[in-house]
Short mmCIF file of C-alpha atoms and ligand atoms in Angstrom, two decimals:
data_model
loop_
_atom_site.label_atom_id
_atom_site.label_comp_id
_atom_site.label_asym_id
_atom_site.label_seq_id
_atom_site.Cartn_x
_atom_site.Cartn_y
_atom_site.Cartn_z
CA MET A 10 -31.16 254.08 177.28
CA ARG A 11 -34.87 254.38 176.92
CA ARG A 12 -36.39 252.73 173.98
CA ARG A 13 -38.43 255.05 171.91
CA PRO A 14 -41.92 253.97 171.04
CA LEU A 15 -42.35 252.99 167.44
CA THR A 16 -43.73 256.22 166.05
CA ALA A 17 -45.43 256.43 162.72
CA ALA A 18 -42.39 258.22 161.29
CA LEU A 19 -40.05 255.52 162.54
CA LEU A 20 -42.35 252.81 161.27
CA ALA A 21 -42.32 254.47 157.88
CA SER A 22 -38.53 254.60 157.81
CA VAL A 23 -38.32 250.93 158.79
CA LEU A 24 -40.65 250.12 155.93
CA VAL A 25 -38.58 252.21 153.53
CA ALA A 26 -35.45 250.40 154.68
CA ALA A 27 -37.17 247.07 154.09
CA ILE A 28 -38.00 248.12 150.56
CA VAL A 29 -34.57 249.57 149.91
CA ALA A 30 -32.66 246.62 151.38
CA PRO A 31 -33.28 244.15 148.56
CA ALA A 32 -32.41 246.92 146.15
CA ALA A 33 -29.02 247.18 147.83
CA ALA A 34 -28.45 243.55 146.81
CA GLN A 35 -29.24 244.78 143.30
CA ALA A 36 -26.26 247.13 143.25
CA PRO A 37 -24.27 246.90 140.01
CA PRO A 38 -21.68 244.13 140.22
CA ASP A 39 -18.08 245.19 140.81
CA TRP A 40 -15.87 244.88 137.77
CA SER A 41 -12.27 243.84 138.45
CA GLU A 42 -9.42 244.99 136.24
CA ALA A 43 -9.15 241.45 134.85
CA GLU A 44 -12.86 241.35 134.01
CA ILE A 45 -12.74 244.76 132.35
CA ARG A 46 -9.90 243.50 130.16
CA LEU A 47 -11.94 240.43 129.19
CA VAL A 48 -15.02 242.52 128.37
CA GLY A 49 -12.84 244.92 126.38
CA ARG A 50 -11.80 242.10 124.08
CA HIS A 51 -15.39 241.78 122.82
CA GLY A 52 -14.99 245.12 121.01
CA PRO A 53 -14.63 247.70 119.72
CA TRP A 54 -17.56 247.52 117.32
CA PRO A 55 -17.83 247.85 114.38
CA PRO A 56 -14.42 246.53 113.30
CA PRO A 57 -12.61 247.96 110.27
CA PRO A 58 -14.04 246.72 106.94
CA ALA A 59 -13.10 243.13 106.08
CA ARG A 60 -10.57 242.63 103.27
CA ASP A 61 -9.79 239.27 101.66
CA PRO A 62 -6.43 239.08 99.85
CA SER A 63 -7.56 235.91 98.04
CA ASN A 64 -10.27 237.98 96.30
CA ARG A 65 -8.94 240.79 94.12
CA ILE A 66 -12.25 242.69 94.08
CA SER A 67 -12.80 242.43 97.85
CA GLY A 68 -13.74 245.85 99.26
CA THR A 69 -14.12 247.54 95.85
CA PRO A 70 -17.35 249.49 95.26
CA ALA A 71 -17.80 248.02 91.76
CA GLY A 72 -17.27 244.47 93.05
CA ILE A 73 -19.73 245.01 95.90
CA ALA A 74 -22.36 246.44 93.54
CA LEU A 75 -22.06 243.52 91.10
CA GLY A 76 -22.22 241.08 94.01
CA GLU A 77 -25.41 242.55 95.40
CA HIS A 78 -27.14 242.24 92.01
CA LEU A 79 -26.02 238.63 91.66
CA PHE A 80 -27.13 237.91 95.24
CA ASN A 81 -30.69 238.82 94.26
CA ASP A 82 -30.66 237.16 90.82
CA VAL A 83 -32.79 234.01 90.49
CA ARG A 84 -31.22 233.27 87.10
CA LEU A 85 -28.21 231.76 88.89
CA SER A 86 -30.44 228.81 89.85
CA GLY A 87 -31.34 225.88 87.61
CA ASP A 88 -35.09 226.60 87.61
CA GLU A 89 -34.68 230.39 87.84
CA LEU A 90 -36.82 230.43 90.97
CA MET A 91 -34.25 230.82 93.71
CA SER A 92 -31.58 233.38 94.55
CA CYS A 93 -29.23 233.69 97.49
CA ALA A 94 -31.72 236.19 98.89
CA THR A 95 -34.45 233.54 98.95
CA CYS A 96 -32.74 231.96 101.94
CA HIS A 97 -30.59 234.87 103.14
CA GLN A 98 -33.21 237.64 103.43
CA ALA A 99 -32.27 241.20 104.36
CA GLY A 100 -35.41 241.56 106.50
CA ARG A 101 -34.65 238.35 108.39
CA ASP A 102 -31.09 239.07 109.45
CA TRP A 103 -29.83 237.44 106.23
CA SER A 104 -31.35 234.10 107.13
CA ASP A 105 -34.72 232.50 106.33
CA GLY A 106 -36.70 232.40 109.58
CA ARG A 107 -36.70 228.59 109.56
CA ALA A 108 -35.16 225.95 111.81
CA LEU A 109 -33.78 224.07 108.79
CA GLY A 110 -32.93 225.40 105.35
CA LYS A 111 -35.42 224.59 102.62
CA ALA A 112 -34.91 224.45 98.87
CA ARG A 113 -36.64 221.79 96.79
CA ALA A 114 -36.43 219.59 99.87
CA ASP A 115 -35.60 220.24 103.49
CA LEU A 116 -31.88 220.64 104.11
CA ASP A 117 -30.11 219.07 107.07
CA ARG A 118 -28.71 222.28 108.48
CA ARG A 119 -29.98 225.67 109.55
CA THR A 120 -29.38 228.66 107.25
CA PRO A 121 -26.86 230.82 109.11
CA SER A 122 -27.25 234.58 109.24
CA LEU A 123 -24.72 236.35 107.04
CA TRP A 124 -24.06 239.18 109.50
CA ASN A 125 -20.30 239.71 109.92
CA VAL A 126 -19.50 236.76 107.64
CA GLY A 127 -16.62 238.71 106.05
CA TYR A 128 -14.58 238.33 109.24
CA SER A 129 -14.69 234.51 109.29
CA HIS A 130 -11.89 232.26 108.10
CA TRP A 131 -13.82 228.97 107.88
CA PHE A 132 -17.29 228.82 106.33
CA GLY A 133 -20.30 226.57 106.66
CA TRP A 134 -21.28 224.75 109.83
CA ASN A 135 -18.68 222.09 109.00
CA GLY A 136 -15.95 224.42 107.69
CA ALA A 137 -15.99 222.98 104.18
CA GLY A 138 -15.13 226.42 102.78
CA ASP A 139 -11.90 228.34 103.43
CA SER A 140 -12.96 231.59 101.73
CA LEU A 141 -16.18 233.52 101.44
CA TRP A 142 -16.05 233.25 97.67
CA SER A 143 -15.55 229.47 97.59
CA GLN A 144 -18.40 229.12 100.09
CA SER A 145 -20.56 231.17 97.71
CA ILE A 146 -20.00 228.69 94.85
CA ARG A 147 -21.39 225.78 96.85
CA PRO A 148 -25.11 226.75 96.88
CA ILE A 149 -25.02 227.66 93.17
CA LEU A 150 -23.79 224.21 92.12
CA ASP A 151 -25.47 222.10 94.83
CA PRO A 152 -28.42 220.28 93.22
CA ARG A 153 -30.25 220.34 96.59
CA GLU A 154 -29.99 224.14 96.71
CA MET A 155 -29.90 226.32 93.58
CA GLY A 156 -28.97 223.56 91.11
CA GLY A 157 -27.13 225.98 88.80
CA SER A 158 -24.00 225.37 86.75
CA ARG A 159 -20.76 226.93 85.50
CA GLU A 160 -22.31 227.39 82.05
CA ARG A 161 -25.44 229.06 83.38
CA ALA A 162 -23.49 231.50 85.58
CA SER A 163 -21.01 232.44 82.87
CA ARG A 164 -23.73 232.86 80.24
CA LEU A 165 -25.57 235.22 82.58
CA LEU A 166 -22.48 237.41 83.01
CA ARG A 167 -21.76 237.46 79.30
CA GLU A 168 -25.28 237.96 77.97
CA ASP A 169 -27.05 240.21 80.47
CA LYS A 170 -26.13 243.80 79.55
CA GLN A 171 -26.30 245.18 83.09
CA LEU A 172 -24.30 242.33 84.58
CA ALA A 173 -21.73 242.38 81.76
CA CYS A 174 -21.26 246.09 82.33
CA GLY A 175 -21.04 245.59 86.10
CA TYR A 176 -18.51 242.82 85.53
CA GLU A 177 -16.31 245.03 83.38
CA ARG A 178 -16.37 247.78 86.01
CA ALA A 179 -15.48 245.33 88.76
CA PHE A 180 -12.81 243.28 86.99
CA GLY A 181 -11.53 245.77 84.41
CA ALA A 182 -12.17 243.42 81.48
CA LYS A 183 -15.15 242.02 79.60
CA PRO A 184 -16.60 238.71 80.87
CA ASP A 185 -14.98 236.39 78.34
CA GLY A 186 -12.96 233.98 80.45
CA ASP A 187 -13.73 230.25 80.59
CA ASP A 188 -16.92 229.12 82.30
CA GLU A 189 -15.29 228.03 85.52
CA ARG A 190 -13.30 231.23 85.91
CA LEU A 191 -16.44 233.31 85.36
CA LEU A 192 -18.29 231.27 87.99
CA VAL A 193 -15.44 231.98 90.41
CA ASP A 194 -15.54 235.68 89.52
CA ALA A 195 -19.29 235.75 90.17
CA ALA A 196 -18.61 234.18 93.56
CA LYS A 197 -15.89 236.75 94.29
CA ALA A 198 -18.41 239.53 93.62
CA LEU A 199 -20.95 237.77 95.85
CA ALA A 200 -18.27 237.61 98.56
CA ALA A 201 -17.38 241.30 98.19
CA PHE A 202 -21.04 242.17 98.80
CA GLN A 203 -21.54 239.80 101.74
CA ALA A 204 -18.44 241.15 103.48
CA THR A 205 -20.25 244.51 103.80
CA LEU A 206 -22.96 243.00 106.01
CA VAL A 207 -21.88 244.23 109.42
CA SER A 208 -24.34 244.04 112.32
CA PRO A 209 -25.24 247.30 114.13
CA ARG A 210 -23.86 248.49 117.44
CA THR A 211 -25.71 247.20 120.48
CA ARG A 212 -26.37 248.15 124.10
CA PHE A 213 -23.57 245.78 125.01
CA ASP A 214 -21.15 247.86 122.91
CA ASP A 215 -22.13 251.05 124.73
CA PHE A 216 -21.50 249.31 128.05
CA ARG A 217 -18.22 247.79 126.91
CA ASP A 218 -16.90 251.17 125.73
CA ALA A 219 -18.05 252.90 128.92
CA LEU A 220 -16.49 250.22 131.13
CA VAL A 221 -13.17 250.38 129.29
CA ALA A 222 -13.21 254.21 129.44
CA GLY A 223 -14.03 254.13 133.18
CA ASP A 224 -17.28 256.05 132.60
CA ARG A 225 -19.45 254.68 135.44
CA GLU A 226 -22.36 256.94 134.62
CA ALA A 227 -22.66 255.63 131.05
CA ALA A 228 -21.97 252.05 132.19
CA SER A 229 -24.85 252.21 134.67
CA ARG A 230 -27.33 252.41 131.79
CA TYR A 231 -26.74 248.72 131.08
CA GLY A 232 -29.19 246.54 133.00
CA LEU A 233 -28.11 244.75 136.17
CA ALA A 234 -29.27 241.34 134.89
CA GLU A 235 -27.26 241.95 131.72
CA GLN A 236 -24.18 242.85 133.75
CA ARG A 237 -24.51 239.74 135.90
CA GLY A 238 -25.09 237.61 132.78
CA LEU A 239 -21.98 239.07 131.18
CA GLN A 240 -19.96 238.28 134.30
CA LEU A 241 -21.15 234.69 134.08
CA PHE A 242 -20.33 234.59 130.37
CA ILE A 243 -16.70 235.63 130.88
CA GLY A 244 -16.40 233.94 134.27
CA ALA A 245 -17.87 230.75 135.70
CA GLY A 246 -19.72 229.96 132.46
CA ASN A 247 -16.47 229.83 130.48
CA CYS A 248 -18.46 230.81 127.39
CA ASN A 249 -15.68 233.07 126.13
CA ALA A 250 -13.37 230.05 125.79
CA CYS A 251 -15.02 229.69 122.37
CA HIS A 252 -17.27 232.73 121.93
CA LEU A 253 -14.48 235.31 122.10
CA GLY A 254 -13.48 238.52 120.34
CA PRO A 255 -15.72 241.26 118.93
CA ARG A 256 -17.90 238.73 117.07
CA PHE A 257 -18.14 236.38 120.04
CA THR A 258 -16.54 233.49 118.16
CA ASN A 259 -13.01 232.20 117.73
CA GLY A 260 -14.06 231.14 114.22
CA GLU A 261 -13.07 227.54 115.00
CA PHE A 262 -15.02 224.39 115.83
CA GLY A 263 -16.33 222.77 118.95
CA ASP A 264 -18.45 219.95 120.26
CA ILE A 265 -21.01 221.06 122.79
CA GLY A 266 -23.05 217.86 122.76
CA ILE A 267 -25.63 218.70 120.10
CA ALA A 268 -27.05 215.57 118.45
CA PHE A 269 -25.45 214.76 115.11
CA PHE A 270 -27.96 212.18 113.88
CA VAL A 271 -29.69 213.55 110.80
CA ARG A 272 -32.00 210.57 110.42
CA PRO A 273 -31.87 207.21 112.14
CA GLY A 274 -28.62 205.60 110.99
CA GLU A 275 -27.34 208.75 109.26
CA VAL A 276 -24.95 211.16 110.95
CA ASP A 277 -23.65 214.63 110.22
CA SER A 278 -19.95 214.18 110.91
CA GLY A 279 -19.45 217.95 111.09
CA ARG A 280 -15.87 219.18 110.83
CA LEU A 281 -14.56 215.71 109.91
CA GLY A 282 -16.57 215.65 106.69
CA GLY A 283 -16.00 219.36 106.15
CA LEU A 284 -12.23 218.90 106.02
CA ALA A 285 -12.57 216.09 103.48
CA ALA A 286 -14.77 218.32 101.29
CA LEU A 287 -12.32 221.20 101.68
CA ALA A 288 -9.36 219.09 100.55
CA ALA A 289 -11.29 217.80 97.52
CA SER A 290 -12.53 221.24 96.39
CA PRO A 291 -10.95 222.76 93.25
CA PHE A 292 -11.89 226.13 94.75
CA ASN A 293 -9.91 225.95 97.99
CA LEU A 294 -7.17 228.48 98.70
CA LEU A 295 -4.44 226.06 97.60
CA GLY A 296 -5.96 226.02 94.11
CA ARG A 297 -5.45 228.26 91.11
CA TYR A 298 -8.22 230.74 91.86
CA ASN A 299 -6.57 232.27 94.93
CA ASP A 300 -5.62 235.85 93.94
CA ASP A 301 -3.14 236.25 96.80
CA ALA A 302 0.33 236.03 95.27
CA SER A 303 2.00 236.10 98.71
CA GLY A 304 0.48 232.70 99.53
CA SER A 305 -0.02 233.65 103.16
CA SER A 306 -3.82 233.43 102.88
CA ALA A 307 -3.45 229.70 102.12
CA LEU A 308 -1.37 228.83 105.19
CA ARG A 309 -4.33 227.86 107.36
CA THR A 310 -5.66 225.50 104.68
CA GLN A 311 -2.20 224.07 104.13
CA HIS A 312 -1.62 223.30 107.79
CA VAL A 313 -5.02 222.14 108.97
CA ARG A 314 -5.04 218.44 109.90
CA ARG A 315 -7.97 216.09 109.84
CA LEU A 316 -8.31 214.39 113.21
CA HIS A 317 -10.80 211.86 114.37
CA SER A 318 -11.73 214.26 117.17
CA ASN A 319 -13.18 216.53 114.47
CA PHE A 320 -16.14 214.16 114.33
CA GLY A 321 -19.26 215.95 115.60
CA GLU A 322 -17.58 219.35 115.78
CA PHE A 323 -19.42 222.34 114.34
CA ARG A 324 -18.38 225.92 113.85
CA VAL A 325 -18.66 228.20 116.85
CA PRO A 326 -21.34 230.71 115.80
CA GLY A 327 -20.88 234.41 116.45
CA LEU A 328 -23.45 235.73 118.92
CA ARG A 329 -24.26 239.21 117.60
CA GLN A 330 -27.98 239.43 116.72
CA VAL A 331 -28.37 235.93 118.20
CA GLY A 332 -31.67 236.65 119.96
CA ARG A 333 -33.28 237.52 116.64
CA SER A 334 -32.96 233.98 115.31
CA VAL A 335 -35.92 231.59 115.33
CA ALA A 336 -33.82 228.50 116.04
CA TYR A 337 -30.37 227.62 117.27
CA MET A 338 -27.49 225.25 116.50
CA HIS A 339 -26.42 223.70 113.18
CA ASN A 340 -29.52 221.52 113.11
CA GLY A 341 -31.97 224.14 114.38
CA GLY A 342 -32.65 221.73 117.23
CA LEU A 343 -33.13 224.32 119.99
CA ALA A 344 -35.95 226.84 119.67
CA THR A 345 -35.10 229.62 122.14
CA LEU A 346 -32.17 231.19 123.96
CA GLU A 347 -33.67 229.80 127.17
CA ASP A 348 -33.32 226.32 125.63
CA VAL A 349 -29.70 227.05 124.71
CA VAL A 350 -28.85 228.16 128.24
CA ARG A 351 -30.65 225.11 129.65
CA HIS A 352 -28.54 222.96 127.33
CA TYR A 353 -25.31 224.42 128.73
CA SER A 354 -26.68 224.15 132.25
CA GLU A 355 -27.61 220.47 131.97
CA VAL A 356 -25.41 218.97 129.23
CA SER A 357 -24.18 215.51 130.14
CA PRO A 358 -20.42 214.91 129.80
CA ASP A 359 -21.25 211.62 128.00
CA ARG A 360 -22.45 213.61 125.02
CA LEU A 361 -19.16 215.45 124.51
CA HIS A 362 -16.50 213.89 122.34
CA SER A 363 -13.67 216.38 122.75
CA ASP A 364 -10.25 215.11 123.75
CA GLY A 365 -8.39 216.58 126.69
CA VAL A 366 -9.81 219.13 129.10
CA PRO A 367 -13.48 219.69 128.32
CA LEU A 368 -14.33 223.36 127.76
CA VAL A 369 -18.01 222.64 128.22
CA ARG A 370 -19.37 221.07 131.36
CA SER A 371 -22.81 221.03 132.89
CA LEU A 372 -23.04 224.40 134.65
CA GLY A 373 -26.00 223.68 136.93
CA LEU A 374 -27.22 227.28 136.73
CA SER A 375 -29.91 228.62 139.09
CA ALA A 376 -33.09 230.05 137.55
CA GLY A 377 -31.80 233.56 138.27
CA GLN A 378 -28.44 232.89 136.63
CA SER A 379 -30.15 231.45 133.54
CA THR A 380 -32.32 234.56 133.26
CA ASP A 381 -29.25 236.78 133.61
CA LEU A 382 -27.35 234.90 130.91
CA VAL A 383 -30.29 235.17 128.50
CA ALA A 384 -30.63 238.89 129.32
CA PHE A 385 -26.97 239.38 128.46
CA LEU A 386 -27.29 237.45 125.18
CA ARG A 387 -30.28 239.62 124.23
CA SER A 388 -28.22 242.76 124.77
CA LEU A 389 -26.19 241.66 121.71
CA ASP A 390 -29.23 242.38 119.51
CA ALA A 391 -30.12 245.62 117.79
CA ASP A 392 -32.50 246.63 115.00
CA PRO A 393 -30.49 247.11 111.81
CA PRO A 394 -31.35 250.05 109.57
CA PRO A 395 -33.49 248.99 106.58
CA HIS A 396 -31.48 247.66 103.65
CA PRO A 397 -32.42 249.65 100.51
CA ALA A 398 -32.60 247.97 97.09
CA PRO A 399 -29.38 248.58 95.14
CA PRO A 400 -29.33 251.16 92.32
CA PRO A 401 -28.91 249.85 88.73
CA LEU A 402 -25.37 248.68 87.92
CA CYS A 403 -24.85 250.84 84.86
CA PRO A 404 -26.87 253.71 83.36
C1 LIG B 511 -31.92 226.92 99.89
C2 LIG B 511 -31.47 227.94 100.81
C3 LIG B 511 -30.15 228.60 100.51
C4 LIG B 511 -29.79 229.28 99.37
C5 LIG B 511 -30.57 229.47 98.09
C6 LIG B 511 -28.48 229.81 99.64
N1 LIG B 511 -28.06 229.47 100.90
FE1 LIG B 511 -26.36 230.04 101.79
N2 LIG B 511 -26.69 228.72 103.26
C7 LIG B 511 -27.81 227.95 103.39
C8 LIG B 511 -27.58 226.91 104.39
C9 LIG B 511 -28.57 225.84 104.83
C10 LIG B 511 -26.26 227.10 104.84
C11 LIG B 511 -25.49 226.24 105.84
C12 LIG B 511 -24.75 225.22 104.97
C13 LIG B 511 -23.81 224.34 105.73
O1 LIG B 511 -23.20 224.77 106.67
O2 LIG B 511 -23.67 223.19 105.33
C14 LIG B 511 -25.74 228.26 104.13
C15 LIG B 511 -24.49 228.79 104.34
C16 LIG B 511 -24.00 229.90 103.66
C17 LIG B 511 -22.77 230.57 103.97
C18 LIG B 511 -21.82 230.25 105.11
C19 LIG B 511 -22.03 231.24 106.22
C20 LIG B 511 -21.11 231.01 107.37
O3 LIG B 511 -21.29 231.69 108.39
O4 LIG B 511 -20.21 230.18 107.29
C21 LIG B 511 -22.61 231.57 103.05
C22 LIG B 511 -21.47 232.56 102.96
C23 LIG B 511 -23.74 231.50 102.16
N3 LIG B 511 -24.58 230.49 102.59
C24 LIG B 511 -23.91 232.32 101.07
C25 LIG B 511 -24.86 232.06 100.09
C26 LIG B 511 -24.83 232.64 98.76
C27 LIG B 511 -23.83 233.65 98.26
C28 LIG B 511 -25.89 232.13 98.09
C29 LIG B 511 -26.28 232.35 96.64
C30 LIG B 511 -25.27 232.03 95.66
C31 LIG B 511 -26.58 231.24 99.02
N4 LIG B 511 -25.92 231.21 100.21
C32 LIG B 511 -27.76 230.55 98.72
C33 LIG B 511 -28.99 228.09 102.69
C34 LIG B 511 -29.04 228.70 101.45
C1 LIG B 512 -16.28 224.48 123.45
C2 LIG B 512 -16.62 225.75 122.86
C3 LIG B 512 -17.89 226.44 123.37
C4 LIG B 512 -18.16 226.91 124.63
C5 LIG B 512 -17.29 226.84 125.87
C6 LIG B 512 -19.48 227.52 124.56
N1 LIG B 512 -19.97 227.41 123.29
FE1 LIG B 512 -21.74 228.14 122.63
N2 LIG B 512 -21.46 227.16 120.85
C7 LIG B 512 -20.34 226.44 120.50
C8 LIG B 512 -20.59 225.71 119.28
C9 LIG B 512 -19.61 224.81 118.55
C10 LIG B 512 -21.91 226.00 118.92
C11 LIG B 512 -22.68 225.42 117.72
C12 LIG B 512 -22.96 223.96 117.97
C13 LIG B 512 -23.78 223.28 116.90
O1 LIG B 512 -24.35 223.96 116.06
O2 LIG B 512 -23.85 222.06 116.92
C14 LIG B 512 -22.43 226.93 119.93
C15 LIG B 512 -23.69 227.51 119.90
C16 LIG B 512 -24.13 228.49 120.79
C17 LIG B 512 -25.33 229.26 120.65
C18 LIG B 512 -26.31 229.16 119.48
C19 LIG B 512 -25.95 230.13 118.41
C20 LIG B 512 -26.63 229.86 117.11
O3 LIG B 512 -26.65 230.77 116.26
O4 LIG B 512 -27.13 228.75 116.88
C21 LIG B 512 -25.40 230.11 121.73
C22 LIG B 512 -26.48 231.14 122.00
C23 LIG B 512 -24.25 229.82 122.55
N3 LIG B 512 -23.51 228.85 121.95
C24 LIG B 512 -23.99 230.44 123.77
C25 LIG B 512 -23.03 229.97 124.66
C26 LIG B 512 -23.00 230.30 126.06
C27 LIG B 512 -23.97 231.21 126.78
C28 LIG B 512 -21.92 229.62 126.59
C29 LIG B 512 -21.50 229.54 128.04
C30 LIG B 512 -22.50 229.00 128.94
C31 LIG B 512 -21.29 228.88 125.50
N4 LIG B 512 -22.01 229.11 124.36
C32 LIG B 512 -20.16 228.10 125.63
C33 LIG B 512 -19.16 226.40 121.22
C34 LIG B 512 -19.03 226.74 122.53
#
């Protein structure tokens, strides 16, 4: 066979092949049946509205409306300067744009976003709350945060005409209970409102739905780096051992080797201290303010045990809207998603305190893998529609 001289046309086709070849390596990853099942479990989104049987006004329009007004009301705080919305701002994904919370002084933990908080079962980084309403009492009474009181909250509900009217619509009676009960009712309204804060659908959700439906065309709109990052997330990275389900959290606690020293000599014991606070709280689900007559909502609180291994555990955060945060982890100690991925890539086993089989181990990711994982995490973000100011409670 005679070899043909390298004509211009042939040369051009060789060049084209050289350009196309690396693109072939960029073909979308194959998705196995098992992987598709795992991806499917991170949806569908949004979930049905959250309902809390321990809160009798959960999900009611009048309860939600009252809660939103209270959420924005500085009069719940001791100096009338601070409301929930001071730290949980609608325009900042219901957080404050800071690495650590700040009231009169700096707080030791980061202000979590309130997106999707209605679907949690433990609250606070250390799980000191077992209901959204009991968690909403904490900042009102905490002298380091709003520094309010039972008397101040109940007086507000009784004496402010709009709030008193909103209360009557929500609870079907005038606000004339004892101070503590009215504080709890205020918190139940706050909880009803917060449970409506559901993050928007994302590009990940479109991909997930397309993959599950077998719609390759629609699935191909999701970036290749994002697809590879997702495969790492549910595969070798083992991220979905803790960040699972539609919210990307199991709602429980874990130790991933984040420092727990608050100041030299002072530690944040995390879940260990949270369980002690939960047991001591008059507002936990075993107490008299739980509206759930069946008692089943209190089972988790009844059965949870305090173990030494809870030391240094913090709640597994959900990952929707995660790329929109300005800092990460309970102590705001990591500034970017790249830093978070580097942490998981390099974490030393000596820093983990978990018993048994460690779920987190140093992953030793390549630069490309780290980029892919970050790209995937960013696909969980979407711009929420603007949050309008609420209409007046009563005409
Ligand atoms: C000074 C800032 C600040 C104010 C004011 C504030 N919060 Fe927070 N919020 C935080 C911080 C910091 C945390 C984390 C606390 C922790 O885990 O120990 C938090 C945690 C929460 C959580 C738990 C979220 C989760 O995912 O578990 C809820 C719910 C919450 N706040 C609701 C409220 C409500 C309701 C109000 C008003 C009554 C309020 N916050 C006022 C800073 C604030
Ligand atoms: C053992 C359970 C566990 C595993 C496995 C795990 N995480 Fe986490 N993740 C956590 C916990 C717990 C935190 C919060 C730790 C803290 O605040 O001290 C966290 C925090 C995060 C955050 C910061 C979120 C925020 O709002 O601050 C991101 C992002 C994250 N994880 C992504 C991942 C990725 C990616 C993987 C896989 C490489 C992974 N996680 C594996 C438990 C886990």
